[in-house]
Amino acid sequence: MEQFDTVVIGAGIAGLTAARILAGAGQRVVVIEARDRIGGRVVSERGDGVVTDRGASWIHGITDSAVHEIATAFGMPMREFTVGSFQAGGRPIAYYGPDGARLSDAEAESFIADVAACDQALPAAIEAVGPVASYADAVARALADLGWEAERAERVREYMQHRSEEQYGAWIGDLDSHGLDDDAVDGDEVVFPEGYDALASGLAAGLDVRLGREARTVRWAEDGVHVETVTAEGGRGRHREPKGAETLAAERVVVTVPIGVLRAGGIRFEPELPDEVSHAIAGLQMNAFEKVFLRFPERFWDAGVYAIRRQGAAGDWWHSWYDLTPLHDQPTLLTFAAGPAARETRDWSDERIIDSVMAGLRALYGAEIPDPIGHTITRWQDDAYSHGSYAYMTVGSRTEDHDLIATPIGGGRVHIAGEATWTEDPATVTAAVESGRRAAGRILGREVPVAEIIRAEETPPNPR
Ligand SMILES: Cc1cc2nc3c(=O)[nH]c(=O)nc-3n(C[C@H](O)[C@H](O)[C@H](O)COP(=O)(O)OP(=O)(O)OC[C@H]3O[C@@H](n4cnc5c(N)ncnc54)[C@H](O)[C@@H]3O)c2cc1C
């Protein structure tokens, strides 16, 4: 049986960050990854002169961002694109009203000011609705406090509903009132025209990563851990006799699989996880959030805007389109199926989804606009190794539940890390990096500066 200092489960950004730090500190580290690639929910597709980030696209605020620091050190080209956090304003956005007519600048500004006023009223409203309340309850309370006439309040309520869907892939009534507490963005946002996946390959350089291996059981005791793995079959082999079983022994394990995998029992822990950790995991849920990229022969939408937004019932599902044209100089719009729209369209064909999105665009730009000449539609809800895009707080969960999941178990034999375990900025690449850095720091018994992740041009090979 192979023996390691640390086994890391998952070659996403959290796992690779932890492994890179530990290997750099001289540990014998192995990373076990079920997929046939690294990166997890950071995955870039290349073709026809464009790079499509099917998972994460944005750094949501580059000020004091470890991800920005690492991406800069890795030489990853970036482009400013500051509407990735569903901002109402701040950058040019074309707003269309419920009647399909474009809002004047004055009308748009007044709407943006209303959203800001509601945002200001929200903290007190969240406090007032108590600990077991949804974001819908908090928004309703804030709007009641503002005392606006019905139509004005409805435009902002609708915007908040779309924010819950686009930021967390959850319907506003399913998201906890605190579910968007982390929403502040520090500084500009950026995207990666040549692909976010360079972050994963940069972190993985020199590491011992075993692809196509699925961890099934983590067994820990006072004297160490055993991680049982099998040949991965895309989740399909779960009820069959496992193939290629192999057990790895280590001093400890860092588990970075998504909450969806933990909730589905994808990894058995022996002994079971402590109650407070299981309880915290149960409060989070994987969302429904899919990207729809449409590439066109020509641009027919408003020039000089970052995004187009549609208000009213006609924009219930397809309300926001982001103009990605400047990234690769090819006319491209990105929209999202998020929350109820993603659940409803989960079994739809690509063609049916495209028709539905195009109906929304034709309502604004006319029947004669061209059909797309290319598209990419993600299917994260059907992904056996994530079960959705990222985790959201269900009603009644607490923000600190994120950090609680990462409580070291068995005197530090088992560490859980990953996007959902970072209270300050969950559901992001930042959370993945920071949670991996925290797990490695706890193992090494010291703070780990970002420079230590960037450091080595080459991570030393494992001393095996
Ligand atoms: C559509 C979409 C859009 C997003 N947009 C953004 C964005 O713009 N900005 C942003 O900051 N974040 C965004 N995110 C979130 C971001 O991608 C994630 O928070 C982050 O990548 C998660 O990293 P992780 O290491 O925690 O998890 P993962 O990347 O999921 O890594 C976990 C790894 O564990 C593997 N695994 C699962 N089960 C097993 C098993 N049993 N055995 C072995 N391996 C296993 C998985 O295959 C995966 O590689 C987006 C995500 C999606 C899906």
mmCIF file of N, CA and C in Angstrom, residues 259 262-263 269 271-284 401 404-405 407 409 416:
data_model
loop_
_atom_site.group_PDB
_atom_site.id
_atom_site.type_symbol
_atom_site.label_atom_id
_atom_site.label_comp_id
_atom_site.label_asym_id
_atom_site.label_seq_id
_atom_site.Cartn_x
_atom_site.Cartn_y
_atom_site.Cartn_z
ATOM 1 N N ILE A 259 -20.003 20.019 -2.168
ATOM 2 C CA ILE A 259 -21.055 19.682 -1.197
ATOM 3 C C ILE A 259 -22.048 18.690 -1.792
ATOM 4 N N LEU A 262 -20.769 15.261 -1.241
ATOM 5 C CA LEU A 262 -20.885 14.872 0.174
ATOM 6 C C LEU A 262 -22.344 14.579 0.521
ATOM 7 N N ARG A 263 -23.245 15.441 0.060
ATOM 8 C CA ARG A 263 -24.667 15.256 0.393
ATOM 9 C C ARG A 263 -25.234 14.001 -0.243
ATOM 10 N N PHE A 269 -17.543 8.202 5.211
ATOM 11 C CA PHE A 269 -16.558 8.489 6.250
ATOM 12 C C PHE A 269 -16.733 7.477 7.366
ATOM 13 N N PRO A 271 -14.915 6.765 11.152
ATOM 14 C CA PRO A 271 -16.281 6.986 11.650
ATOM 15 C C PRO A 271 -16.963 8.129 10.904
ATOM 16 N N GLU A 272 -18.288 8.243 11.117
ATOM 17 C CA GLU A 272 -19.051 9.286 10.429
ATOM 18 C C GLU A 272 -18.584 10.676 10.827
ATOM 19 N N LEU A 273 -18.914 11.647 10.004
ATOM 20 C CA LEU A 273 -18.558 13.038 10.319
ATOM 21 C C LEU A 273 -19.273 13.462 11.601
ATOM 22 N N PRO A 274 -18.628 14.323 12.399
ATOM 23 C CA PRO A 274 -19.293 14.814 13.613
ATOM 24 C C PRO A 274 -20.620 15.506 13.270
ATOM 25 N N ASP A 275 -21.555 15.476 14.243
ATOM 26 C CA ASP A 275 -22.892 16.029 13.993
ATOM 27 C C ASP A 275 -22.856 17.477 13.520
ATOM 28 N N GLU A 276 -21.989 18.298 14.150
ATOM 29 C CA GLU A 276 -22.034 19.733 13.787
ATOM 30 C C GLU A 276 -21.564 19.941 12.342
ATOM 31 N N VAL A 277 -20.656 19.088 11.877
ATOM 32 C CA VAL A 277 -20.196 19.199 10.488
ATOM 33 C C VAL A 277 -21.306 18.714 9.534
ATOM 34 N N SER A 278 -21.905 17.556 9.856
ATOM 35 C CA SER A 278 -22.993 17.028 9.002
ATOM 36 C C SER A 278 -24.141 18.017 8.953
ATOM 37 N N HIS A 279 -24.431 18.626 10.083
ATOM 38 C CA HIS A 279 -25.541 19.570 10.149
ATOM 39 C C HIS A 279 -25.253 20.794 9.264
ATOM 40 N N ALA A 280 -24.018 21.264 9.326
ATOM 41 C CA ALA A 280 -23.648 22.423 8.507
ATOM 42 C C ALA A 280 -23.733 22.068 7.016
ATOM 43 N N ILE A 281 -23.289 20.865 6.668
ATOM 44 C CA ILE A 281 -23.368 20.428 5.263
ATOM 45 C C ILE A 281 -24.829 20.366 4.809
ATOM 46 N N ALA A 282 -25.701 19.887 5.697
ATOM 47 C CA ALA A 282 -27.120 19.731 5.336
ATOM 48 C C ALA A 282 -27.793 21.080 5.086
ATOM 49 N N GLY A 283 -27.231 22.159 5.630
ATOM 50 C CA GLY A 283 -27.826 23.488 5.445
ATOM 51 C C GLY A 283 -27.502 24.100 4.091
ATOM 52 N N LEU A 284 -26.530 23.514 3.404
ATOM 53 C CA LEU A 284 -26.169 24.029 2.080
ATOM 54 C C LEU A 284 -26.712 23.092 1.008
ATOM 55 N N ASP A 401 -21.847 28.477 8.975
ATOM 56 C CA ASP A 401 -21.861 27.035 8.660
ATOM 57 C C ASP A 401 -20.778 26.698 7.637
ATOM 58 N N LEU A 404 -17.663 26.131 9.482
ATOM 59 C CA LEU A 404 -17.818 24.971 10.385
ATOM 60 C C LEU A 404 -17.516 23.653 9.679
ATOM 61 N N ILE A 405 -17.858 23.598 8.394
ATOM 62 C CA ILE A 405 -17.628 22.362 7.627
ATOM 63 C C ILE A 405 -16.139 22.019 7.613
ATOM 64 N N THR A 407 -14.017 22.386 10.007
ATOM 65 C CA THR A 407 -13.444 22.075 11.321
ATOM 66 C C THR A 407 -12.581 20.812 11.224
ATOM 67 N N ILE A 409 -11.052 17.345 11.822
ATOM 68 C CA ILE A 409 -11.698 16.190 12.471
ATOM 69 C C ILE A 409 -10.625 15.196 12.908
ATOM 70 N N ILE A 416 -11.732 19.187 5.659
ATOM 71 C CA ILE A 416 -12.611 19.409 4.500
ATOM 72 C C ILE A 416 -12.371 20.831 4.008
#
